[in-house]
XYZ file of C-alpha atoms in Angstrom:
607
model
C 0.483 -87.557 3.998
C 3.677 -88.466 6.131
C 4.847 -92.261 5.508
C 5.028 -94.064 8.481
C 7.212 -94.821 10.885
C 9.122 -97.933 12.045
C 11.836 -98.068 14.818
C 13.456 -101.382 15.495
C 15.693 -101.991 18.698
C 18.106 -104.578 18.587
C 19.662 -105.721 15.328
C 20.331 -109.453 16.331
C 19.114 -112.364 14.833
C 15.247 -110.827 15.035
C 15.623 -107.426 14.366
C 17.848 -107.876 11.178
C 15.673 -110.264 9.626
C 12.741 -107.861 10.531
C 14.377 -104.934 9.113
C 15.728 -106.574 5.925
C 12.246 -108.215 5.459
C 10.579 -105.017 6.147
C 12.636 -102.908 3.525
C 11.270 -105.693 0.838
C 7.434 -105.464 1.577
C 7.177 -102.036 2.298
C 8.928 -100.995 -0.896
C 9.771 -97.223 0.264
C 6.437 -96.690 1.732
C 7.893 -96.274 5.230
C 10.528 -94.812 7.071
C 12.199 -97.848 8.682
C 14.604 -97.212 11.465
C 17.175 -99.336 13.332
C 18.315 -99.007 16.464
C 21.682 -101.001 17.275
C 25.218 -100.189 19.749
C 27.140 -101.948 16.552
C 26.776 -101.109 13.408
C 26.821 -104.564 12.370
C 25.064 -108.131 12.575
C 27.096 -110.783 14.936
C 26.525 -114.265 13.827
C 26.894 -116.167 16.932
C 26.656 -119.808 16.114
C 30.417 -118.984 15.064
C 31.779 -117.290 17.590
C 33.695 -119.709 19.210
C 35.984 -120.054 16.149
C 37.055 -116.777 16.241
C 38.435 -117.153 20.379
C 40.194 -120.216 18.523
C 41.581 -118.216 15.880
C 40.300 -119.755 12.872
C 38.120 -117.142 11.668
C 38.692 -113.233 12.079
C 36.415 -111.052 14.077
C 35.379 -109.314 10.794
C 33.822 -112.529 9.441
C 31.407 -113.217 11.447
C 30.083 -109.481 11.295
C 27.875 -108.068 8.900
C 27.761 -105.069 7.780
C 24.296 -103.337 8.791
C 24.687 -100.046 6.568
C 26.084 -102.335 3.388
C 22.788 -105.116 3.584
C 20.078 -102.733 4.493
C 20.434 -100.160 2.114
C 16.893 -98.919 2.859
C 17.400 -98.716 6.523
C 18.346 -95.942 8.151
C 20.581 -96.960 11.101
C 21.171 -95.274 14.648
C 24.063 -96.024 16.315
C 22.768 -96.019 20.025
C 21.287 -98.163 23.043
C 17.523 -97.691 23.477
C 17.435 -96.515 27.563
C 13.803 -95.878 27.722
C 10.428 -96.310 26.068
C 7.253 -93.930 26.484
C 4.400 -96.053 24.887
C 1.820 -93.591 24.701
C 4.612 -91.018 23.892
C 5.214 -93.182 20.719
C 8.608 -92.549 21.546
C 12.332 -94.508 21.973
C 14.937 -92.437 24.080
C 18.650 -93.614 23.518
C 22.091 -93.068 24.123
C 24.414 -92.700 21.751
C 27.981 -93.827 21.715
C 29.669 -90.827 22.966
C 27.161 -89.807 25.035
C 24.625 -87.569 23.198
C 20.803 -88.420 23.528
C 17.738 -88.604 21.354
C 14.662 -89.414 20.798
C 13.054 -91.604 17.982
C 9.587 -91.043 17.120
C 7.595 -94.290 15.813
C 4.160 -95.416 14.705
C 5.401 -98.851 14.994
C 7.781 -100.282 17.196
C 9.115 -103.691 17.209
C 11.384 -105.306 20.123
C 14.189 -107.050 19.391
C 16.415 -106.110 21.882
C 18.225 -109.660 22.138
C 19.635 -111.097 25.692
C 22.555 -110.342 28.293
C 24.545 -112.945 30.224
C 22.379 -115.147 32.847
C 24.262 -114.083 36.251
C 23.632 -116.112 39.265
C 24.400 -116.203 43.004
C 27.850 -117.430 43.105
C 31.054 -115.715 44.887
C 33.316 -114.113 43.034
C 31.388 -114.537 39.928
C 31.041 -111.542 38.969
C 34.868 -110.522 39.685
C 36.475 -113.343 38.296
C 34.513 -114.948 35.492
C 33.881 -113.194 31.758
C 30.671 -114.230 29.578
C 30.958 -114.749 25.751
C 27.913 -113.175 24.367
C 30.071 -110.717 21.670
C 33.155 -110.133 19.686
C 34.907 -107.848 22.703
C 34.497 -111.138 24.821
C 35.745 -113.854 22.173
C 38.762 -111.373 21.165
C 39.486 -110.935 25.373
C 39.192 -115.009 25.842
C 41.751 -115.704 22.830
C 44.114 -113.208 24.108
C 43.715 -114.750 27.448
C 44.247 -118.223 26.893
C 47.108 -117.786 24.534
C 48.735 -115.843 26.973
C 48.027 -117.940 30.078
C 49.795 -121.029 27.626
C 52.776 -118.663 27.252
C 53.068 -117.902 30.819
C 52.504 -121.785 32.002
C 55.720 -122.605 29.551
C 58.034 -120.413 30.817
C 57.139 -121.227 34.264
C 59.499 -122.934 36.592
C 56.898 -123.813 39.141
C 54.924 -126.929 38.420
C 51.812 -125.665 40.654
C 51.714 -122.014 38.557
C 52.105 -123.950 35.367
C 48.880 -125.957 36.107
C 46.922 -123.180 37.565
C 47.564 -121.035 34.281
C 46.829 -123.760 31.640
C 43.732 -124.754 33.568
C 40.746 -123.935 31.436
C 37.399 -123.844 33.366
C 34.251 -123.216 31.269
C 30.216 -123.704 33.312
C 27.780 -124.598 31.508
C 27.182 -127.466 28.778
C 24.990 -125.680 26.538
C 25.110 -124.866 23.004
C 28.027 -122.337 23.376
C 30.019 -123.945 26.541
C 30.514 -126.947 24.564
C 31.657 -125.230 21.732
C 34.331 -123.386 23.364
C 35.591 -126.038 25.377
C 35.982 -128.087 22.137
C 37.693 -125.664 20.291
C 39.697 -124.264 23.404
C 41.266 -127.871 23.641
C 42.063 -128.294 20.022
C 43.566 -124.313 20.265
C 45.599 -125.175 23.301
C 47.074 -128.548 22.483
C 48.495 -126.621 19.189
C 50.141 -124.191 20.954
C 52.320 -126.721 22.949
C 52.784 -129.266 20.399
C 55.008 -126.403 18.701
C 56.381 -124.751 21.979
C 56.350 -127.780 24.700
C 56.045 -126.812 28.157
C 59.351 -127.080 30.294
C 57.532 -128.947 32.907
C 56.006 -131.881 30.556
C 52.420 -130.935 31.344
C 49.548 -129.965 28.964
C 46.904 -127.969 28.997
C 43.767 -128.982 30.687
C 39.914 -128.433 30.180
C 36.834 -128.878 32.094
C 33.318 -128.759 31.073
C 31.254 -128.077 33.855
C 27.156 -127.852 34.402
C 24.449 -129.253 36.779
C 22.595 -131.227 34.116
C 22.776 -134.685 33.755
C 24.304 -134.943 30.486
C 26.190 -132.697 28.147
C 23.885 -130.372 25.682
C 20.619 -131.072 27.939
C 18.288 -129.158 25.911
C 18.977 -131.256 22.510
C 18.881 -134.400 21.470
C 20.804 -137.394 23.374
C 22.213 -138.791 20.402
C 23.680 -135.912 20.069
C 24.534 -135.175 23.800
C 26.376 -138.160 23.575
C 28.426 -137.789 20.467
C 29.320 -134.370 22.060
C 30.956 -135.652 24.804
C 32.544 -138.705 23.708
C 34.317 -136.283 21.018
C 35.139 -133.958 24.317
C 36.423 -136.973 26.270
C 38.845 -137.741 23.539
C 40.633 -134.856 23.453
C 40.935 -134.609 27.082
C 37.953 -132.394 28.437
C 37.204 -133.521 31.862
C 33.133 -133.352 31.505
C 31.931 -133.109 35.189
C 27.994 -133.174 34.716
C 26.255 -132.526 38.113
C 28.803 -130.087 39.675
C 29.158 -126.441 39.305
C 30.766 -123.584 40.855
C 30.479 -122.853 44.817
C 32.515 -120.002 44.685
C 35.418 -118.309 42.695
C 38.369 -116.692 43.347
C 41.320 -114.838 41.716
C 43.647 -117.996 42.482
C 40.828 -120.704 41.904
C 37.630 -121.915 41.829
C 35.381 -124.379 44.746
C 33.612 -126.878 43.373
C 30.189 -127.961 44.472
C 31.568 -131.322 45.392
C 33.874 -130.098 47.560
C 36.725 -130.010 45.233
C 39.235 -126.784 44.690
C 40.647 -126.060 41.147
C 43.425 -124.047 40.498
C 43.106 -121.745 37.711
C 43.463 -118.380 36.272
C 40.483 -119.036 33.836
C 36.900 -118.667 34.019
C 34.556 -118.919 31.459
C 31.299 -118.198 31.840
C 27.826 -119.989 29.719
C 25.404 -120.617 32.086
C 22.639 -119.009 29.807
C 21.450 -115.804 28.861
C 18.345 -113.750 30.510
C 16.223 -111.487 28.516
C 17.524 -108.002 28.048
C 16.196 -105.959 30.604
C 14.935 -102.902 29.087
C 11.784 -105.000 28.207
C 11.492 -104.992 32.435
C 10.742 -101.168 32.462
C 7.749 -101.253 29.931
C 5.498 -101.998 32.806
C 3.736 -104.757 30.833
C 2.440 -108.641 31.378
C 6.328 -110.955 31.609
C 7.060 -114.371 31.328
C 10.517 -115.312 33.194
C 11.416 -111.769 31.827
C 10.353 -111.914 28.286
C 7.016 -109.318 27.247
C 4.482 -111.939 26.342
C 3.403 -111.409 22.762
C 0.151 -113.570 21.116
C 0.834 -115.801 18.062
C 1.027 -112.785 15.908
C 4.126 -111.345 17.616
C 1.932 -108.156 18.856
C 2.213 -107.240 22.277
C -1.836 -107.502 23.751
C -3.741 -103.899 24.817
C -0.495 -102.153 22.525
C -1.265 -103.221 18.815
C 1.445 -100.624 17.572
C 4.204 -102.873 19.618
C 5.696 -106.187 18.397
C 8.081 -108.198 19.959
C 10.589 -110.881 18.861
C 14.097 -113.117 19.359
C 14.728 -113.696 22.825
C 12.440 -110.701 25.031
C 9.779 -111.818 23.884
C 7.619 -115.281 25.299
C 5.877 -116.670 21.700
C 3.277 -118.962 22.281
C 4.642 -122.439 20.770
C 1.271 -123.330 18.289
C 2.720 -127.519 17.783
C 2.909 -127.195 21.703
C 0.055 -125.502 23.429
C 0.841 -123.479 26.659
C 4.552 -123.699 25.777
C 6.584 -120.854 24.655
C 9.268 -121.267 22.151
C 12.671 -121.474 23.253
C 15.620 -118.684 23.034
C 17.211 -119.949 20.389
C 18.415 -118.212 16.950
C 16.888 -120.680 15.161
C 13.285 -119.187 16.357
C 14.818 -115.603 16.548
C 15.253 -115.964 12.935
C 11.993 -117.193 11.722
C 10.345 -114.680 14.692
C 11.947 -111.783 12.485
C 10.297 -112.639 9.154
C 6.539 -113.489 10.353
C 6.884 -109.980 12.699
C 7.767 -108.031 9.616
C 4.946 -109.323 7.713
C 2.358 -108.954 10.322
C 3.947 -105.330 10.909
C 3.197 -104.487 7.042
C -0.332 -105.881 7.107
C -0.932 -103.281 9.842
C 0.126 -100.750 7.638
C -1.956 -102.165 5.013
C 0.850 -104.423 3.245
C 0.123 -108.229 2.643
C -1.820 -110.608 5.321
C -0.740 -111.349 8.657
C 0.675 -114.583 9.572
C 0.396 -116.661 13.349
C 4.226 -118.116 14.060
C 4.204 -121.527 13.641
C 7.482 -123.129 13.574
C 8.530 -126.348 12.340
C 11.561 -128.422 13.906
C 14.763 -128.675 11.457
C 17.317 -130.302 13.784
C 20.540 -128.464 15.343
C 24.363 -129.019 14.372
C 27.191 -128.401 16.638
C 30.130 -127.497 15.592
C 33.032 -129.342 17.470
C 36.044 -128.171 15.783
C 38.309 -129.999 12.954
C 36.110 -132.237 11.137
C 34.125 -133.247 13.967
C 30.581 -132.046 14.916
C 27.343 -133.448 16.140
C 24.593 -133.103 13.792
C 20.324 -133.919 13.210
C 19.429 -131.993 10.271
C 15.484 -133.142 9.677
C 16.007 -135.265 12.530
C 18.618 -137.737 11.636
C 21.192 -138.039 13.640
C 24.824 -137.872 12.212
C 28.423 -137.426 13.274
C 32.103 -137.475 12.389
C 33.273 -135.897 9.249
C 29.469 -135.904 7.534
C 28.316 -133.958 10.258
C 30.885 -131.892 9.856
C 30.296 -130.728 6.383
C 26.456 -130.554 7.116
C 27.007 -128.443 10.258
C 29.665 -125.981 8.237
C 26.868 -126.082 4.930
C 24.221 -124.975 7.004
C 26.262 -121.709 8.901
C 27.451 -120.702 5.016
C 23.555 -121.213 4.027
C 21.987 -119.187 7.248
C 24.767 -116.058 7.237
C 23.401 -113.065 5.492
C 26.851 -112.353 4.290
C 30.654 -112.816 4.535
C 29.828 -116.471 3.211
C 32.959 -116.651 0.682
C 35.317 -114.773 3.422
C 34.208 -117.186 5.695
C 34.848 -120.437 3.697
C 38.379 -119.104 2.507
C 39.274 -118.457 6.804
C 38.013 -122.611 6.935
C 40.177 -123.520 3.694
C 43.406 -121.407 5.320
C 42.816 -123.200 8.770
C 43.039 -126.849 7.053
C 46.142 -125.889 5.222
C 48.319 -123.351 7.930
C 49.016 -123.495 11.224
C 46.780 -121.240 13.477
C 48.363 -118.166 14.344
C 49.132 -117.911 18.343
C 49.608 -114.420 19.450
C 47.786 -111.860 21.599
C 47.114 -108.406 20.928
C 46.042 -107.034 23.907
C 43.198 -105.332 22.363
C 40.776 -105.732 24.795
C 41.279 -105.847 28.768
C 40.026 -108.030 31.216
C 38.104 -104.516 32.740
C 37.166 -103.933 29.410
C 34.207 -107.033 29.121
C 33.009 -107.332 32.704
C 30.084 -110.123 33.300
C 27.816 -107.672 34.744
C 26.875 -105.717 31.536
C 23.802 -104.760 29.515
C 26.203 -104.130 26.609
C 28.013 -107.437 26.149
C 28.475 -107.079 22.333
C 30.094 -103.422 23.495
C 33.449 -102.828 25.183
C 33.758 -100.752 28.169
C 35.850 -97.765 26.937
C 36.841 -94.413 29.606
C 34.227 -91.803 28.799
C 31.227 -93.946 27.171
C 28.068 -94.550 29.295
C 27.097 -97.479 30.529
C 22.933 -98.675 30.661
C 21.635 -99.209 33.913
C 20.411 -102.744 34.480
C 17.300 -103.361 36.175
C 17.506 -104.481 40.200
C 16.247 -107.662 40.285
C 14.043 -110.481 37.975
C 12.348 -112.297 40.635
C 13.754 -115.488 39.699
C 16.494 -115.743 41.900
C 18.894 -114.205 39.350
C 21.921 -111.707 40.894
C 21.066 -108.194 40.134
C 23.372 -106.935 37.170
C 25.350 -103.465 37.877
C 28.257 -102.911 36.558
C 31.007 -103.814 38.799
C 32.849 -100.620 37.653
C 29.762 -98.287 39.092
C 28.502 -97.659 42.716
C 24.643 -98.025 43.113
C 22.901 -94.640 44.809
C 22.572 -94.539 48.637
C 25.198 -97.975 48.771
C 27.538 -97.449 51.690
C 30.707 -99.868 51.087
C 32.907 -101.003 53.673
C 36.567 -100.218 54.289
C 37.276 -103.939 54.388
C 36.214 -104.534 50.474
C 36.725 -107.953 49.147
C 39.707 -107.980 45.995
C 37.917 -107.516 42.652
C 34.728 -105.470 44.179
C 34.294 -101.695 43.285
C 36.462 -99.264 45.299
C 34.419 -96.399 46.938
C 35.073 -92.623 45.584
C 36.320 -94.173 42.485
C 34.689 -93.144 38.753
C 32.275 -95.922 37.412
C 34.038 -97.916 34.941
C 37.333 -97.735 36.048
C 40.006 -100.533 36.870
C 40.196 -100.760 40.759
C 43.390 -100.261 42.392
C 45.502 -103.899 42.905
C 42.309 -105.416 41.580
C 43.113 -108.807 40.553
C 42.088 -111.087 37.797
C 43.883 -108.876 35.288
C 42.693 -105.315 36.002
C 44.922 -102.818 35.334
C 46.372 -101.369 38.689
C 47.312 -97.841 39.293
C 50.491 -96.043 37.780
C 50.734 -99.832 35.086
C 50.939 -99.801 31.528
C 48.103 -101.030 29.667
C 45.893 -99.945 32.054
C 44.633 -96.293 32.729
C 46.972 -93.692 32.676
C 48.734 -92.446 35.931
C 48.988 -89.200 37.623
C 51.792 -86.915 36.534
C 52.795 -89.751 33.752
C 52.571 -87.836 29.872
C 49.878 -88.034 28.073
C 47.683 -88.403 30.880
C 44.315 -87.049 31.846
C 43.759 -85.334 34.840
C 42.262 -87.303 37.609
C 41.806 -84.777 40.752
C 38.259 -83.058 39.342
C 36.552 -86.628 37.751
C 33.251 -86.944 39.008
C 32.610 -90.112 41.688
C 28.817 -90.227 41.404
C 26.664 -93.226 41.531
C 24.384 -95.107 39.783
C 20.415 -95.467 40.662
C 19.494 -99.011 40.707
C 15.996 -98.111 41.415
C 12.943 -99.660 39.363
C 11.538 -97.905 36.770
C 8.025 -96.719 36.006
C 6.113 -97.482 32.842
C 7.003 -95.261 29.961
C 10.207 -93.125 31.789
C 13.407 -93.301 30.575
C 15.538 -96.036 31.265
C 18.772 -94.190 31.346
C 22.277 -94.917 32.822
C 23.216 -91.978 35.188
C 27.171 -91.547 35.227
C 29.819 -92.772 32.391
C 32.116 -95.911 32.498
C 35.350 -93.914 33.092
C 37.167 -90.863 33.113
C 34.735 -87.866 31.480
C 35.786 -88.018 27.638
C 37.076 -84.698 26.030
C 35.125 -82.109 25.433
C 32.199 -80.872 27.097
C 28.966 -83.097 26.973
C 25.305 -82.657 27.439
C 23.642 -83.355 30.579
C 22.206 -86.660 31.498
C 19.401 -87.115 33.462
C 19.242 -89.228 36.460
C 18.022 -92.597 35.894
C 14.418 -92.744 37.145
C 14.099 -88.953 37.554
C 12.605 -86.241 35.662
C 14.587 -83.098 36.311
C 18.215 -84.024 37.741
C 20.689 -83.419 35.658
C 24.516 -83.378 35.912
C 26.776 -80.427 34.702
C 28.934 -80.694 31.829
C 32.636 -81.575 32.746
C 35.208 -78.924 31.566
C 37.359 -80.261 28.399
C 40.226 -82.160 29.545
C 43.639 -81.461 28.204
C 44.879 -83.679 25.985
C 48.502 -84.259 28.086
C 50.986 -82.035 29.988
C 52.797 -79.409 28.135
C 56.594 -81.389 27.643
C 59.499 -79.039 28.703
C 62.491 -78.299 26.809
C 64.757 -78.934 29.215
C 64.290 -82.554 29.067
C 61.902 -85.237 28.531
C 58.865 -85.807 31.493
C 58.821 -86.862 34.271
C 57.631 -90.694 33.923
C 55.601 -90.975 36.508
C 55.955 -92.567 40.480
C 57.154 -96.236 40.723
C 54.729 -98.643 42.296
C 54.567 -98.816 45.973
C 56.500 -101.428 48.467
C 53.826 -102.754 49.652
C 51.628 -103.286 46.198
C 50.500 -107.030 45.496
C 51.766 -108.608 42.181
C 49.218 -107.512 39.390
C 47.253 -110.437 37.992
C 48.013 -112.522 34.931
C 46.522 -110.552 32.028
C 48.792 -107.124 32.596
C 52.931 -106.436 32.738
C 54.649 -106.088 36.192
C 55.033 -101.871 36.471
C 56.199 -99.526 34.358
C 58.974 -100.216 31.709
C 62.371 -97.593 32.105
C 63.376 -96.011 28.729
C 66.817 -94.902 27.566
C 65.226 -91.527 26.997
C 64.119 -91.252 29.847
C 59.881 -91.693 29.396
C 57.780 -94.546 30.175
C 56.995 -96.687 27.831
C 53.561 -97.156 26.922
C 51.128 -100.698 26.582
C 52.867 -103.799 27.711
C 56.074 -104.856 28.499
C-alpha cells in the first residue's frame, strides 16, 4: 500500500510550521511535499533591519532543505489547482511545469501587497513584503543620501533625502524608525553641503499610529518617532504620486524621490481561482482548519478566514503570530485524518506584540503589560531569538556587531528598481529577463486595484500613443524596463539596465515575442497559469506554456539565443549607439549613459 500524500503551498509562517510539524507526527508514514518560489523561510518581523543594514539578508532566512530534512521541497509557484483532479500545477523557476499529485493538500500560500486606487502608485511606489524589496530600499536610500550631499541645489537635496513611507502598521512603523536612525548616520559622518538632514514621514488614514494594537503602545511608538524627527501625519494619505513627488490628501505636495509602500497585504490570489465560499479574499475554513464540502483541503496563515473561538463571528487576524499557531493545529488535524493523533479546534490565546523601534528602543506588551525603553527592548529582541526556527546565534552576533561598529553605508546595486515592482504575485521573488511571472486575478470586489504586472500587457488591452511616464509601453516584452521610464528604470542603450542593440554581450532583441497576458477569471479547478515570461526569452529552448484560462493554446518554443556577438580581430566592438538628443535624464536609481573605455568597449553596470 502507497503512503500518502501531502503537498503544501507556501512555506511562510503556516506552511513551515505545518511541514516541520508534519514530518514529526507522521514519522515517515507519508510523503510530505513542499511547494515554495524560495528555498528558504523569511522571518519577517525582522526585515526592516536588514533595509537598515544591521542584519544581513542571509539571517533572517532559513534554510528549508537544512530544517526539514524529511521534506521533500519543490522549487516552484503553484499556478493552478484541480480539486477533484487531486492535483497542484506549478511553475518552476526557469520555466518548466509540473504537476503534484496529493491526497492531502494544505494552503498556505501567504499574502501579496494590498494595492489601492491611487495615481501613480503602482509606477512610483515599491512594497516590502521580501528580501528583493528590503535589499532594493537600502540601496535606494543610501544612494538617494549620497546624491542629496553632493548636490548643489537646495530643492534636489530635499527632494532626494525625503523619505515617504504610507501606512502606520506593524511594518511602516518599523521602517520609518529604523530608516531615520539609518539616515541620520550616514550624514553625521558625511554632512550634507547644504546643512540639511534627512527627513521622514509616516503617513496613514488612522487616527493614531499602530491602529490595530494597543494604545499604550501606539503612543510610545510615536512619541519615540517624534523624537527622532518622523513627521507622523495620521489622517492623510496619498492623492496621487509622481516621479518628482507625491499629493497629499490635504492638499499638500511633497517632494521626493521615495516611496514606500505598507498599506497592508491582501490574500494571495490563487486561493480566488478555487471557486470556493471567500471572506474579503481568504477560503473560509471551520475551526478545524478544513475547508467545508473538501475534507482533503486545509487552509492556513493569511488565505485562509479562521473562525476566532474567544470571539464568535470574528475571524482571526493576518498576523504571524496566528499564522504560526494556524500551522501546528493544521498539521495535527491533517495527521488525525490519516489516522495519526486527535484533531484539535484553533483556539488561540492573546500573548501581547513587541515592536521593534531600532537602538534600544521598542514598544512592548508581552502577557499584556505594557513596557518601553530599553526593557522593551530586550523583551522585543528575546522574543524574535525565541520564535526564529534558526539563524538565532548569527542573528545575535549581527545585533552585538551593530552596538559596537558603525553600520556599513554602501549600495550594491543588486537589485533594480524594475526588478521589485508593486504589482506582483511574487514579492519574495525578483523579476529576472526570462522567468515567468503568475498572473494575478482581475479584481477582489473590495475596491482593491487589479494587480498585473506593470511589465506585461493584459489580452485584448489597446494602449494609447499618449502613455503616461512609468506605464507599460505597447509592443514591448512583459517584464521589461520601459524606454525613459522614470523612477529608476533602466532606459534603453544604459548600463545597469538591459542590454542594448549591437552593444557585446547582448541578446538579440528583433525576434522576442510581444504577447500579452490574459487577465481573465478563472474557472474552478483550471490552471492558474501566467501566459508570457517577464523579459527577454532565456537561453535555450523551453516548453510550451499554455494560455492562462485555456485548455489547448500553447506558444512555440523560442530558438536558443546566442550568448553575444562573435568579437572581431581587427579590433574590439563596436560599443553600442549613444543616447539620443532628445532623451530625458534617467531617474535617480541608474548612471547617466554609457561609460567610454580606453579600449574602446563599454563598460558594463554603473558608472
Amino acid at each position: 500500500m502507497s503512503r500518502p500524500r501531502i503537498v503544501i503551498v507556501g512555506a511562510g509562517f503556516a506552511g513551515y510550521r505545518t511541514a516541520r510539524t508534519l514530518s514529526r507526527l507522521t514519522r515517515h508514514q507519508a510523503d510530505i511535499t513542499l511547494l515554495n518560489p524560495t528555498d528558504y523561510f523569511l522571518y519577517l518581523p525582522l526585515l526592516p533591519q536588514v533595509a537598515a543594514g544591521i542584519l544581513e539578508p542571509r539571517r533572517v532566512s532559513v534554510s528549508l532543505s537544512g530544517t526539514l530534512p524529511h521534506v521533500r521541497l519543490v522549487l516552484g509557484e503553484a499556478d493552478g489547482i484541480d480539486l477533484d483532479g487531486h492535483t497542484v500545477h506549478y511553475t518552476g523557476p526557469e520555466g518548466e511545469e509540473g504537476t503534484l499529485p496529493f491526497d492531502r493538500l494544505v494552503l498556505a500560500a501567504g499574502s501579496v501587497n494590498k494595492l489601492l486606487p491611487v495615481p501613480g502608485v503602482a509606477e512610483h511606489a515599491h512594497g516590502f513584503r521580501g528580501l528583493p524589496e528590503a535589499l532594493y530600499l537600502r540601496d535606494h536610500v543610501t544612494r538617494q543620501v549620497e546624491l542629496a550631499a553632493a548636490a548643489k541645489d537646495r530643492a534636489e537635496c530635499a527632494a532626494r533625502c525625503t523619505f515617504v513611507v504610507v501606512g502606520a502598521g506593524y511594518t511602516g512603523t518599523e521602517v520609518a524608525a529604523h530608516g531615520a536612525m539609518y539616515t541620520d548616520a550616514q550624514v553625521r559622518r558625511h554632512p550634507m553641503r547644504t546643512g540639511m538632514r534627512p527627513r521622514w514621514m509616516l503617513l496613514d488614514v488612522a487616527p493614531r499610529v499602530l491602529p490595530e494594537m494597543d494604545e499604550r503602545l501606539s503612543r510610545t511608538a510615536e512619541r519615540v518617532l517624534r523624537q527622532r524627527g518622523v513627521d507622523v501625519r495620521m489622517g492623510t494619505s496619498v492623492k496621487e504620486a509622481t516621479h518628482d513627488g507625491v499629493l497629499l490628501t490635504d492638499g499638500s505636495t511633497v517632494d521626493t524621490r521615495t516611496l514606500v509602500w505598507c498599506v497592508g497585504v491582501r490574500p494571495d490570489p490563487l486561493v480566488e481561482s478555487l471557486g470556493l465560499p471567500l471572506e474579503r479574499g481568504r477560503l473560509l475554513v471551520d475551526s478545524h482548519l478544513r475547508v467545508p464540502g473538501r475534507p482533503e483541503v486545509f487552509a492556513c496563515g493569511d488565505v485562509a478566514a479562521v473562525p476566532d473561538l474567544n470571539q464568535p463571528g470574528q475571524y482571526t487576524p493576518m498576523t504571524a503570530q496566528h499564522a504560526w499557531r494556524h500551522g501546528k493545529v493544521c498539521a495535527q488535524n491533517v495527521a488525525a485524518s490519516l489516522g495519526v493523533g486527535r484533531r484539535r479546534a484553533y483556539r488561540h490565546r492573546d500573548m501581547g506584540f513587541v515592536v521593534d523601534l531600532g537602538g534600544a528602543k521598542a514598544a512592548a506588551n508581552p502577557l499584556g503589560l505594557p513596557m518601553s525603553g530599553p526593557a522593551a527592548g530586550a523583551v522585543t529582541r528575546g522574543y524574535h531569538l525565541a520564535a526564529m526556527p534558526g539563524n538565532r546565534v548569527r542573528v545575535a552576533a549581527d545585533w552585538l556587531l551593530d552596538a559596537v561598529l558603525p553600520r556599513q553605508a554602501v549600495q550594491l546595486g543588486l537589485v533594480r528598481s524594475w526588478s521589485v515592482p508593486l504589482e506582483s504575485a511574487s514579492p519574495e521573488v525578483a523579476r529576472v529577463p526570462g522567468r515567468p511571472e503568475r498572473a494575478r486575478q482581475a479584481g477582489t470586489g473590495t475596491g482593491e486595484r487589479d494587480a498585473v504586472d506593470p511589465g506585461a500587457e493584459r489580452a485584448g488591452e489597446e494602449r494609447s500613443e499618449e502613455q503616461p511616464a512609468g506605464s507599460p509601453s505597447q509592443g514591448r516584452p512583459s517584464g521589461e524596463p520601459a524606454k525613459n521610464q522614470p523612477g529608476g528604470e533602466p532606459a534603453k542603450n544604459q548600463p545597469g539596465g538591459e542590454p542594448a542593440k549591437n552593444q557585446p554581450h547582448a541578446e538579440p532583441r528583433e525576434e522576442q515575442p510581444h504577447g500579452s497576458r490574459s487577465g481573465s477569471t478563472r474557472a474552478s479547478g483550471t490552471p492558474r497559469r501566467a501566459a508570457e515570461t517577464a523579459g527577454p526569452p532565456a537561453r535555450g529552448t523551453r516548453k510550451p506554456r499554455k494560455t492562462s484560462g485555456t485548455s489547448g493554446a500553447t506558444r512555440s518554443a523560442t530558438p536558443a539565443a546566442p550568448s553575444g556577438p562573435t568579437r572581431s580581430a581587427d579590433g574590439p566592438a563596436d560599443p553600442g549607439p549613444e543616447p539620443p538628443a532628445d532623451q530625458p535624464p534617467p531617474g535617480p536609481d541608474i548612471a547617466p549613459g554609457p561609460v567610454k573605455r580606453t579600449d574602446g568597449r563599454a563598460a558594463e553596470g554603473d558608472s
